[in-house]
PDB file of C-alpha atoms in Angstrom:
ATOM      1  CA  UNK A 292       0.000   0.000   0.000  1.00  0.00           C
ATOM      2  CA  UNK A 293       1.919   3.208  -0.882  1.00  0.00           C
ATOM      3  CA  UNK A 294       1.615   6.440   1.420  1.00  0.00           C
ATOM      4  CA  UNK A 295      -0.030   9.314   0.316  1.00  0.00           C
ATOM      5  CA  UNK A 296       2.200  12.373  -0.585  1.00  0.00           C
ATOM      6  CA  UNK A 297       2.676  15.049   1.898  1.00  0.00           C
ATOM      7  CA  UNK A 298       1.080  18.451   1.406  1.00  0.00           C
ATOM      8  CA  UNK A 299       3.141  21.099  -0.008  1.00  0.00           C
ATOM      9  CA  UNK A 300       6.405  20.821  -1.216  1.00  0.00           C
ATOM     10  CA  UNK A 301       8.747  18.414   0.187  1.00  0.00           C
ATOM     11  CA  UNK A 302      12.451  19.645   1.221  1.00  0.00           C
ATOM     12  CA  UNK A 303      14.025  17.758  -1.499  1.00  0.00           C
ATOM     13  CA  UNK A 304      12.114  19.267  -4.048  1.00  0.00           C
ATOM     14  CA  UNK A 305      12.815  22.836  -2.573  1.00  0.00           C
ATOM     15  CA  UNK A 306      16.189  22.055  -2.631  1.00  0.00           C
ATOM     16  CA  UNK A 307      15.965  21.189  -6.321  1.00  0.00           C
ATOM     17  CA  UNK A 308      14.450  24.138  -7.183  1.00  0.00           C
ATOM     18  CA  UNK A 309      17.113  26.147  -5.448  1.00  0.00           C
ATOM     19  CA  UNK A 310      19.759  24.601  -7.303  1.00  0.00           C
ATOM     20  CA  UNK A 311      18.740  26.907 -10.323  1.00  0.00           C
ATOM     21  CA  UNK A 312      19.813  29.643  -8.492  1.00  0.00           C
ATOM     22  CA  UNK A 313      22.612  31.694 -10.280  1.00  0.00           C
ATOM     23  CA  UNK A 314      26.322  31.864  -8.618  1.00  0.00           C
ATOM     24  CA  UNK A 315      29.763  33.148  -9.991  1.00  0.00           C
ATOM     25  CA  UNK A 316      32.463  30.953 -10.574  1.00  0.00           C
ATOM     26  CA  UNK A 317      35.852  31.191 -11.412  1.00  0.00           C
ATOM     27  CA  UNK A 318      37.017  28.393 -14.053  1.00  0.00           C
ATOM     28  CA  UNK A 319      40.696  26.604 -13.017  1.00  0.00           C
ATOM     29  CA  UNK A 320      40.306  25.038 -17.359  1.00  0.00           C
ATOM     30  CA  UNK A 321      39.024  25.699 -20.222  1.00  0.00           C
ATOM     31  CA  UNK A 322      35.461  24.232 -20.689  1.00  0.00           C
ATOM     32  CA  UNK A 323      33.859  23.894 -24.185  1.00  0.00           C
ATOM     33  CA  UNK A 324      30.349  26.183 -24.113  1.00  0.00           C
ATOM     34  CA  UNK A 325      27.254  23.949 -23.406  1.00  0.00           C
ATOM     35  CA  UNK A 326      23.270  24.431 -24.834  1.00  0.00           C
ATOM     36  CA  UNK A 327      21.236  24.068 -21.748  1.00  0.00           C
ATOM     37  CA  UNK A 328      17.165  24.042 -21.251  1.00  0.00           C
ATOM     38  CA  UNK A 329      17.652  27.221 -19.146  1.00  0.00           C
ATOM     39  CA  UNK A 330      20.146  28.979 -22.194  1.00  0.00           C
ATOM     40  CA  UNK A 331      23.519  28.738 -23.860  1.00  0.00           C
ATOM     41  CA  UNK A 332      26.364  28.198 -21.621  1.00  0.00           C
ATOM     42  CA  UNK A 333      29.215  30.453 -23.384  1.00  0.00           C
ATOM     43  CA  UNK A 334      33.148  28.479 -23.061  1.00  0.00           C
ATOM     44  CA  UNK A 335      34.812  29.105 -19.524  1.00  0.00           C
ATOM     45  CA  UNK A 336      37.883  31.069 -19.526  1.00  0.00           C
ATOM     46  CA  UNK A 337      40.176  31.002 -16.780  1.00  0.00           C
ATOM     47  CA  UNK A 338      40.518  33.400 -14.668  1.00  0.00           C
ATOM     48  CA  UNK A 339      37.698  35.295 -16.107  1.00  0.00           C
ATOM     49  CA  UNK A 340      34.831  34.827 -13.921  1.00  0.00           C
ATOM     50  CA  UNK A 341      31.279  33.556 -15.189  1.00  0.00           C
ATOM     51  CA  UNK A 342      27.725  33.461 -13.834  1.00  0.00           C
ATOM     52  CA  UNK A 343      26.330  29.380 -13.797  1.00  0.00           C
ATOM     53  CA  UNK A 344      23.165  27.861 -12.221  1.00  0.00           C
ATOM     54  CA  UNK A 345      24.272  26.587  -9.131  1.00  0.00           C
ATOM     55  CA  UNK A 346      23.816  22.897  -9.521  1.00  0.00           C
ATOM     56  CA  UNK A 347      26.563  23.196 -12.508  1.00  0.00           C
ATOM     57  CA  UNK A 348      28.654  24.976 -10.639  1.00  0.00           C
ATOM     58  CA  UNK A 349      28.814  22.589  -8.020  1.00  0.00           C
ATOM     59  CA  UNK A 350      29.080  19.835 -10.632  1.00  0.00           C
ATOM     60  CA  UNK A 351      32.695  21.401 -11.453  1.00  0.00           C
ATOM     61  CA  UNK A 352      33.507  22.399  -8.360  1.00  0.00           C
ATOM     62  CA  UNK A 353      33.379  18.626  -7.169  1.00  0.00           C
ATOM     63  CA  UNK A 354      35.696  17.650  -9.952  1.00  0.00           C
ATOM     64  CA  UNK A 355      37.740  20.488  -9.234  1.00  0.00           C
ATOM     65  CA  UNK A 356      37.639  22.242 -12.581  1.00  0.00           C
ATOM     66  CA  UNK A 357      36.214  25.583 -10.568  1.00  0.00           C
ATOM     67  CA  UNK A 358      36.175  27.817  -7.389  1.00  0.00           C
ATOM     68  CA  UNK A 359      32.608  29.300  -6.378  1.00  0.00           C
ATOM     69  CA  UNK A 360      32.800  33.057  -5.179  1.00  0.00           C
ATOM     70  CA  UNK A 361      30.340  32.915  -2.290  1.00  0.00           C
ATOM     71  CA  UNK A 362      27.244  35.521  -2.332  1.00  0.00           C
ATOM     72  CA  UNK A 363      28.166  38.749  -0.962  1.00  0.00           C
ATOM     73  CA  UNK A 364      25.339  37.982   1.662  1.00  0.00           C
ATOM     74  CA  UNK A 365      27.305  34.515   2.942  1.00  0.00           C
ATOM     75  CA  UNK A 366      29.945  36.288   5.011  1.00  0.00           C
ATOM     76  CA  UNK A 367      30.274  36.300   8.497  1.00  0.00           C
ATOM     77  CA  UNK A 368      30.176  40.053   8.643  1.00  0.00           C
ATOM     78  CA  UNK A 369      26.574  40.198   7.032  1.00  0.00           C
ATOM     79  CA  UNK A 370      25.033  37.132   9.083  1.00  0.00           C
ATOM     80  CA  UNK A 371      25.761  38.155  11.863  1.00  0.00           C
ATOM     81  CA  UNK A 372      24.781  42.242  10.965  1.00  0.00           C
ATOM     82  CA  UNK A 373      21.097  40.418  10.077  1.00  0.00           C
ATOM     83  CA  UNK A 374      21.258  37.904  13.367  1.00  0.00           C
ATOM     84  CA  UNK A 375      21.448  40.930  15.358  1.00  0.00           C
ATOM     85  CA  UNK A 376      19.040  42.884  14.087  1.00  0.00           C
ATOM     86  CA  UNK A 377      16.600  40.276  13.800  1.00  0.00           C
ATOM     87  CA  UNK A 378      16.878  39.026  17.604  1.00  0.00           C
ATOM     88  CA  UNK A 379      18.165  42.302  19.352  1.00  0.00           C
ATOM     89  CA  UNK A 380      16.120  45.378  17.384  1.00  0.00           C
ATOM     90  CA  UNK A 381      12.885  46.257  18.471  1.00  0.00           C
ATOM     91  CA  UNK A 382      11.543  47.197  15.400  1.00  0.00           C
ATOM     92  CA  UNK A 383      12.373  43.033  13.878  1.00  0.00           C
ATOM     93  CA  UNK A 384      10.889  41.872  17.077  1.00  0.00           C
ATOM     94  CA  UNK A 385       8.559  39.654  15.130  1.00  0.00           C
ATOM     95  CA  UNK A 386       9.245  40.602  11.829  1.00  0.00           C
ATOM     96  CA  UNK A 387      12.006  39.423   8.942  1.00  0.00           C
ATOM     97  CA  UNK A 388      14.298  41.297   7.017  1.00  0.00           C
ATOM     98  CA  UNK A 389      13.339  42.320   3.810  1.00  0.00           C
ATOM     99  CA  UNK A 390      14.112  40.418   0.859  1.00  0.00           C
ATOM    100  CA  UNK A 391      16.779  41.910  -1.842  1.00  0.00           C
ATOM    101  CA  UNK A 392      15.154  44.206  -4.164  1.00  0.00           C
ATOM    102  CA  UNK A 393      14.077  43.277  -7.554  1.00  0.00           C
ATOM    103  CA  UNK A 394      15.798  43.359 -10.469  1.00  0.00           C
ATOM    104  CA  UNK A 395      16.311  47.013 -11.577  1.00  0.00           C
ATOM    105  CA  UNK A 396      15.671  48.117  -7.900  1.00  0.00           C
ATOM    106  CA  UNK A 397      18.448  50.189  -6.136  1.00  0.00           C
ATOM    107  CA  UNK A 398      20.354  48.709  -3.139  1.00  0.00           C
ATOM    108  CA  UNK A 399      19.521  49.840  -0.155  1.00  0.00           C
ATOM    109  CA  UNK A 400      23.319  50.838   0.039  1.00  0.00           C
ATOM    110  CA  UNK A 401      22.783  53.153  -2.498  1.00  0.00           C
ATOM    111  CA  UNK A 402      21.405  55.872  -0.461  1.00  0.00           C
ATOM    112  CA  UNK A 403      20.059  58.130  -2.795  1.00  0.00           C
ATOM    113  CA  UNK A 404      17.875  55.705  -4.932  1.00  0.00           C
ATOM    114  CA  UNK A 405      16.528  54.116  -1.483  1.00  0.00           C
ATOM    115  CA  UNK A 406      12.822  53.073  -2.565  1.00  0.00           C
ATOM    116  CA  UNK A 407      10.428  54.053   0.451  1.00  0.00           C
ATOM    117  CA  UNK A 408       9.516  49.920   1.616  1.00  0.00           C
ATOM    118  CA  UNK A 409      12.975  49.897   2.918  1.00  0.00           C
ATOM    119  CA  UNK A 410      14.280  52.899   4.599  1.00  0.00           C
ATOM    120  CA  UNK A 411      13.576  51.642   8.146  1.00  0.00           C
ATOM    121  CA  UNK A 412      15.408  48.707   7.140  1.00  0.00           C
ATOM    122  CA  UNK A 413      18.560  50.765   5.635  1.00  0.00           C
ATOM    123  CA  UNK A 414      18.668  53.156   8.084  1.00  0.00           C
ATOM    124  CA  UNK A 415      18.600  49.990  10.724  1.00  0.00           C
ATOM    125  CA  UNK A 416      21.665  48.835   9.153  1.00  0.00           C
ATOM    126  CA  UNK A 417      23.512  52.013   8.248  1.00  0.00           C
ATOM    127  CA  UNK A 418      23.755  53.076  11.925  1.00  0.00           C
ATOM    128  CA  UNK A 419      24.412  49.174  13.118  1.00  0.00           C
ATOM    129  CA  UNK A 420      27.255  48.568  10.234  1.00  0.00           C
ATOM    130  CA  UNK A 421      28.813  51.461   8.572  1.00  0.00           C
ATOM    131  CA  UNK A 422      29.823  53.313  11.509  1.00  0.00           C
ATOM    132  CA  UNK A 423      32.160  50.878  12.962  1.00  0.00           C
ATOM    133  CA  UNK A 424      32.727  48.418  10.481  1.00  0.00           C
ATOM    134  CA  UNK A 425      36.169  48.316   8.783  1.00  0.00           C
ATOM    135  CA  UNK A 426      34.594  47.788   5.376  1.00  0.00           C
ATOM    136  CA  UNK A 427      33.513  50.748   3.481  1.00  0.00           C
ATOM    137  CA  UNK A 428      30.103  50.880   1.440  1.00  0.00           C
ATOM    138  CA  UNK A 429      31.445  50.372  -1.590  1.00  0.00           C
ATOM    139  CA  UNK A 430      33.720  47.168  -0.796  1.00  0.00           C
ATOM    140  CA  UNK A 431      33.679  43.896  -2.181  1.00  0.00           C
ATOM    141  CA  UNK A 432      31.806  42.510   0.688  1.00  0.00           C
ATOM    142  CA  UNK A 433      28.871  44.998   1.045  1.00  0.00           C
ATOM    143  CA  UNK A 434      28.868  45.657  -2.358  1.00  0.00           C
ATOM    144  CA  UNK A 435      25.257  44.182  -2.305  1.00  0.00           C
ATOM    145  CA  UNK A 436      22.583  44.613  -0.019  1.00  0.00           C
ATOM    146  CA  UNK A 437      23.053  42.770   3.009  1.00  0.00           C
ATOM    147  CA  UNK A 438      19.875  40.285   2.975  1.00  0.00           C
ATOM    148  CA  UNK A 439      18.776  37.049   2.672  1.00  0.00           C
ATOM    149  CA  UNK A 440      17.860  35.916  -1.068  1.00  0.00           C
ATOM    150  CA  UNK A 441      14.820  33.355  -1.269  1.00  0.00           C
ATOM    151  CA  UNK A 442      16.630  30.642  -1.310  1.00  0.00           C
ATOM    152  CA  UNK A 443      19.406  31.439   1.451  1.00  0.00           C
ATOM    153  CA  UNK A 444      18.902  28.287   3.654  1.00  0.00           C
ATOM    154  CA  UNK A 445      19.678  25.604   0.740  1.00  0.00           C
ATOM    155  CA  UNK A 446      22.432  27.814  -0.909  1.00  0.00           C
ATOM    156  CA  UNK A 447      24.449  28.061   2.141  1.00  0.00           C
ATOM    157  CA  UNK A 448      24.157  24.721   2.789  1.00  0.00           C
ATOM    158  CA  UNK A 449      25.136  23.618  -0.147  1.00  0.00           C
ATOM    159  CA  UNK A 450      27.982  25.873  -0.567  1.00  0.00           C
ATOM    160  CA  UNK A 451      29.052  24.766   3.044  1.00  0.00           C
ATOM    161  CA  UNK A 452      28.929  21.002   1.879  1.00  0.00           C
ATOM    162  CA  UNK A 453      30.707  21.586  -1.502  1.00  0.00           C
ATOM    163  CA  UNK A 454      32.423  24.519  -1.111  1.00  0.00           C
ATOM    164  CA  UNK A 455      33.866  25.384   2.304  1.00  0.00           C
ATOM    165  CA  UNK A 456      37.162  26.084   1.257  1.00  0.00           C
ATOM    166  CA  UNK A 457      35.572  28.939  -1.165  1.00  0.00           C
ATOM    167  CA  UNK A 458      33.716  30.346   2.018  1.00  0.00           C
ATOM    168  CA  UNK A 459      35.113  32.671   4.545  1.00  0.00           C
ATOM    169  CA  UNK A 460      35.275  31.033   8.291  1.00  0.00           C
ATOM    170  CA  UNK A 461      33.091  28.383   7.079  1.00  0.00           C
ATOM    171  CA  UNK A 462      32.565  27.036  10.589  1.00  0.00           C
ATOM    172  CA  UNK A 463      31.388  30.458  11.932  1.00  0.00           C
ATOM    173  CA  UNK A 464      28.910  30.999   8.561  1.00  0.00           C
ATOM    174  CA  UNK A 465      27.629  27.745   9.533  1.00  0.00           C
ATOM    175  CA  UNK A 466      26.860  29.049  13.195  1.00  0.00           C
ATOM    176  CA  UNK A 467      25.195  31.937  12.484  1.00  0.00           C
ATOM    177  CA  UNK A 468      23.150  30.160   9.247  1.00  0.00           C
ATOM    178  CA  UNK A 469      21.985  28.024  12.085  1.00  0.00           C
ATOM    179  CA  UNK A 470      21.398  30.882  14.968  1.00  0.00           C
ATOM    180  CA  UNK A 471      19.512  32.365  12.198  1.00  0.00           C
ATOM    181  CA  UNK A 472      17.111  29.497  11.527  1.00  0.00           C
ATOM    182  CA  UNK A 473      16.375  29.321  14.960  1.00  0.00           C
ATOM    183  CA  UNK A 474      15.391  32.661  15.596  1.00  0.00           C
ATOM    184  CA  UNK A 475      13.207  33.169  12.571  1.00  0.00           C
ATOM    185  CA  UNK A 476      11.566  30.108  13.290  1.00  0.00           C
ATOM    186  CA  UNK A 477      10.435  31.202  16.678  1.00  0.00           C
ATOM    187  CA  UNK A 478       9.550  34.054  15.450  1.00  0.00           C
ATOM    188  CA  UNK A 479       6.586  31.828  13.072  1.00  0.00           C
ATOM    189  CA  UNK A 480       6.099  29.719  15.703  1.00  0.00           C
ATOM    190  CA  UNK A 481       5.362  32.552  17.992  1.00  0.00           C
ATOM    191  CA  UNK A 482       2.386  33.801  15.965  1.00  0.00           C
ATOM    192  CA  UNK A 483      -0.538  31.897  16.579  1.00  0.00           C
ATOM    193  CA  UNK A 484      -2.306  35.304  17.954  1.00  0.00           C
ATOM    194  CA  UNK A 485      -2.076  36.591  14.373  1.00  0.00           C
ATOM    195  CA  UNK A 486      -3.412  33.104  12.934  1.00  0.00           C
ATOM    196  CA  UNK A 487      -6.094  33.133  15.070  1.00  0.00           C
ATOM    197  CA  UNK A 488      -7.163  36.233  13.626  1.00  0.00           C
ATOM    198  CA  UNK A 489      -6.192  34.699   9.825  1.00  0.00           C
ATOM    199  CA  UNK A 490      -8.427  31.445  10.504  1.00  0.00           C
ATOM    200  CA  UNK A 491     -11.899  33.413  11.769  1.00  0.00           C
ATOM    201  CA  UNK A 492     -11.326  36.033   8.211  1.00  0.00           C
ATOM    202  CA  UNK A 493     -10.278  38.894  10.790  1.00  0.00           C
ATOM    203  CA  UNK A 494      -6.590  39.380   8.511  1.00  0.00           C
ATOM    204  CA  UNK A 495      -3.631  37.959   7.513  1.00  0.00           C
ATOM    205  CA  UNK A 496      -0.276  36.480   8.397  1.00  0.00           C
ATOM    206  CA  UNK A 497       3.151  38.451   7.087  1.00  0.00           C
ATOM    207  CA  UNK A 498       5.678  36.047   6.122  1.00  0.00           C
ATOM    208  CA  UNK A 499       7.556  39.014   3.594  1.00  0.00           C
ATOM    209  CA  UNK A 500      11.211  37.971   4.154  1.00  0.00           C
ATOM    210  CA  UNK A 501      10.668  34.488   4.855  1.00  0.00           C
ATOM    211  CA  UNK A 502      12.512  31.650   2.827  1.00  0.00           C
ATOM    212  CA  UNK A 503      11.545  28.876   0.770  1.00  0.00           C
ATOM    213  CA  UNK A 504      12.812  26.597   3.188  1.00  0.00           C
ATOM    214  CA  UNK A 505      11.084  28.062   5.967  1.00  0.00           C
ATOM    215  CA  UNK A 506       8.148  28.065   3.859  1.00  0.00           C
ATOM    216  CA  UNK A 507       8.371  24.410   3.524  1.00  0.00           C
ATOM    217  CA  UNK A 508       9.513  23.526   6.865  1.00  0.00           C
ATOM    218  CA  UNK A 509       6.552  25.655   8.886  1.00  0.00           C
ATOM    219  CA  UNK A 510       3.563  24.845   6.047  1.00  0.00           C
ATOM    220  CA  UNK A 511       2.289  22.122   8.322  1.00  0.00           C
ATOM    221  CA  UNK A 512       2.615  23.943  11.660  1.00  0.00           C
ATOM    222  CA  UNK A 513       0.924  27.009  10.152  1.00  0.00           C
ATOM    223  CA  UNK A 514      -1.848  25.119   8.013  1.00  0.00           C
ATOM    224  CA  UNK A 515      -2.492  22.523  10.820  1.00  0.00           C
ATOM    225  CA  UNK A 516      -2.808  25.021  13.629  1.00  0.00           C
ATOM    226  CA  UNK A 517      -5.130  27.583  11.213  1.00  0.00           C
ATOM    227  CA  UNK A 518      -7.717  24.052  11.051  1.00  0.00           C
ATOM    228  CA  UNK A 519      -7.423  23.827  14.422  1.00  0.00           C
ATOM    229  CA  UNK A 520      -8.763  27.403  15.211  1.00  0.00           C
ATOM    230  CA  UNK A 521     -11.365  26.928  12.452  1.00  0.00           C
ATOM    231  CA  UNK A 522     -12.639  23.776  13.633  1.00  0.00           C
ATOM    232  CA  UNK A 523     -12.828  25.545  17.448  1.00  0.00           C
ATOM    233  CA  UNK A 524     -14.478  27.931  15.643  1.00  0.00           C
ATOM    234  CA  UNK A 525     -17.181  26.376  13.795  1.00  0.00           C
ATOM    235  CA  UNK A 526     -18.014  24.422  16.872  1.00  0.00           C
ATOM    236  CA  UNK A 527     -18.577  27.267  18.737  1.00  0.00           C
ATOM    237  CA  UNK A 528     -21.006  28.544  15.935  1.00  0.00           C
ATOM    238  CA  UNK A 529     -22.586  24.964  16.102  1.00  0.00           C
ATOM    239  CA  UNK A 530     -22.938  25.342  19.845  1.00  0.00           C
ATOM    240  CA  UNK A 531     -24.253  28.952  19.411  1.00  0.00           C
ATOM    241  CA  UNK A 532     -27.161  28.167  16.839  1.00  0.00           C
ATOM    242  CA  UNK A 533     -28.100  24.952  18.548  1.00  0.00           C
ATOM    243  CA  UNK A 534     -28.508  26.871  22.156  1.00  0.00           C
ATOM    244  CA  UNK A 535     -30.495  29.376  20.085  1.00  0.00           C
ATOM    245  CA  UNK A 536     -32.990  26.323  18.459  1.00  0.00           C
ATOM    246  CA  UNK A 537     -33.710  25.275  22.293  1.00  0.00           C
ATOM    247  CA  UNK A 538     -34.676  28.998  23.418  1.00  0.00           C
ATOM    248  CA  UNK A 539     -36.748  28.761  20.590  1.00  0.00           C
ATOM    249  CA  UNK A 540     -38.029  25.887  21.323  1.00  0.00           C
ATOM    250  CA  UNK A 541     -39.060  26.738  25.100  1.00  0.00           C
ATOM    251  CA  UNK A 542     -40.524  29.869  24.132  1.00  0.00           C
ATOM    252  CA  UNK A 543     -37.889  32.172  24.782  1.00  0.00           C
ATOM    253  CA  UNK A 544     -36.717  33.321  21.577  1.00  0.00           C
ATOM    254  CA  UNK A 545     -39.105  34.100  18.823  1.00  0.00           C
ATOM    255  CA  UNK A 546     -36.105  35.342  16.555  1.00  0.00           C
ATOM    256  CA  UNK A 547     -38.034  38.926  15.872  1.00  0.00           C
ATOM    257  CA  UNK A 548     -34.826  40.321  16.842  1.00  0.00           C
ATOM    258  CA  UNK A 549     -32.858  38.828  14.358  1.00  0.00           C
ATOM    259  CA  UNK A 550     -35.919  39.894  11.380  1.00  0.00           C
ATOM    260  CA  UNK A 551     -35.565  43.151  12.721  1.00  0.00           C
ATOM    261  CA  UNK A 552     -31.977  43.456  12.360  1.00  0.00           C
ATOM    262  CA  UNK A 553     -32.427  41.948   8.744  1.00  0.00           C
ATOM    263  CA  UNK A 554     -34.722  44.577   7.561  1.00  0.00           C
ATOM    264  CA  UNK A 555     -33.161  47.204   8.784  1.00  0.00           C
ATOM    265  CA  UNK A 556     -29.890  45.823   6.897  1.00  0.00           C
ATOM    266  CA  UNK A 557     -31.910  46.229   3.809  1.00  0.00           C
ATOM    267  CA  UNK A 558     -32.989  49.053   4.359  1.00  0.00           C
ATOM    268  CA  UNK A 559     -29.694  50.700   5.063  1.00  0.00           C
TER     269      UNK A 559
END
């Protein structure tokens, strides 16, 4: 007898999808150009560097034929500037980071093309970072904006399992990935206020900033506790109408009020 699939997406298959994620490589041979589903491939050049989906780049970084630059969010100096200010701020009590912008969006570095969803964040991070860190704003490490893409949980991990000798202080990026985790899943776990409200129509849950992963991981904790409320719910509505059928029935509610009310809807 097989099992029935699980709802959602499973982590494999998150992790698959992640793997098309683009990364920059820097070639150690020449490599012929290859034709590809996604696009053309052009021929790798060494040392010229060369944007790949990230499952090919790990491909030739196994048979060492390439090094992987990491993401200029998977330094220590970032994680731990978005650990911070997720646990310690006020503001990111029990909210995430913001997501990088779009494509053809300005950096939040670049001050004067800020767009107005992020200042809080940017001015969070201008008074936490570039203050007192020994890395200017336009260095190689914040040269982009310091948050986490969409897919930062199986990227890092993957670059940690294939690539830790590309990485800076692997061990200590693999800390902080972790402390990270951990604190933004309290922080969904932590909701269930907000999904009572969700489950009885009353609003919605924010999840902008969360990961795929996250997504994944949480879908069943969120989804089964939102059934719960609405089944506690709908009893409660059972319990309501069927203490209102035995007034009725003994004479003590003749449900004028609720005609009234009715009319005067219709009316309005």
């Amino acid at each position: 007898m097989a099992f029935p699939l699980p709802r959602g997406v499973t982590a494999s298959e998150i992790a698959f999808l992640a793997e098309m994620e683009t990364v920059t490589i820097v070639p150690r041979q020449r490599l012929e150009g290859l034709e590809l589903l996604g696009g053309p491939i052009e021929p790798l050049l060494p040392p010229r560097r060369a944007s790949l989906p990230l499952w090919l780049a790990l491909l030739l970084k196994r048979q060492r034929r390439a090094n992987i630059i990491p993401p200029t969010w998977l330094h220590p100096e970032p994680l731990a500037l978005i650990l911070e200010v997720e646990s310690q701020h006020q503001d990111y009590k029990n909210a995430f980071s913001p997501p990088p912008p779009l494509p053809g969006q300005p950096s939040i570095l670049d001050r004067d093309a800020l767009p107005s969803a992020r200042p809080q964040w940017q001015s969070i991070l201008s008074r936490a970072a570039f203050p007192t860190s020994k890395h200017s704003p336009d260095s190689d490490l914040f040269a982009g904006s310091p948050s986490l893409p969409f897919h930062w949980v199986e990227v890092g991990n993957m670059l940690l399992d294939a690539a830790s000798d590309d990485l800076v202080d692997p061990d200590q990026i693999r800390r902080l990935l972790k402390d990270l985790r951990e604190v933004r899943m309290a922080k969904m776990r932590s909701g269930v206020d907000v999904l009572d409200a969700a489950a009885t129509g009353g609003g919605g849950v924010a999840l902008t900033g969360v990961g795929s992963m996250e997504l994944g991981e949480e879908r069943g904790f969120i989804t089964g506790v939102v059934d719960g409320l609405r089944r506690i719910g709908s009893s409660k509505e059972q319990a309501r109408r069927e203490q209102m059928a035995e007034q009725r029935a003994n004479g003590g509610y003749d449900g004028t009020q609720d005609d009234d009310e009715e009319e005067d809807y219709m009316e309005f």
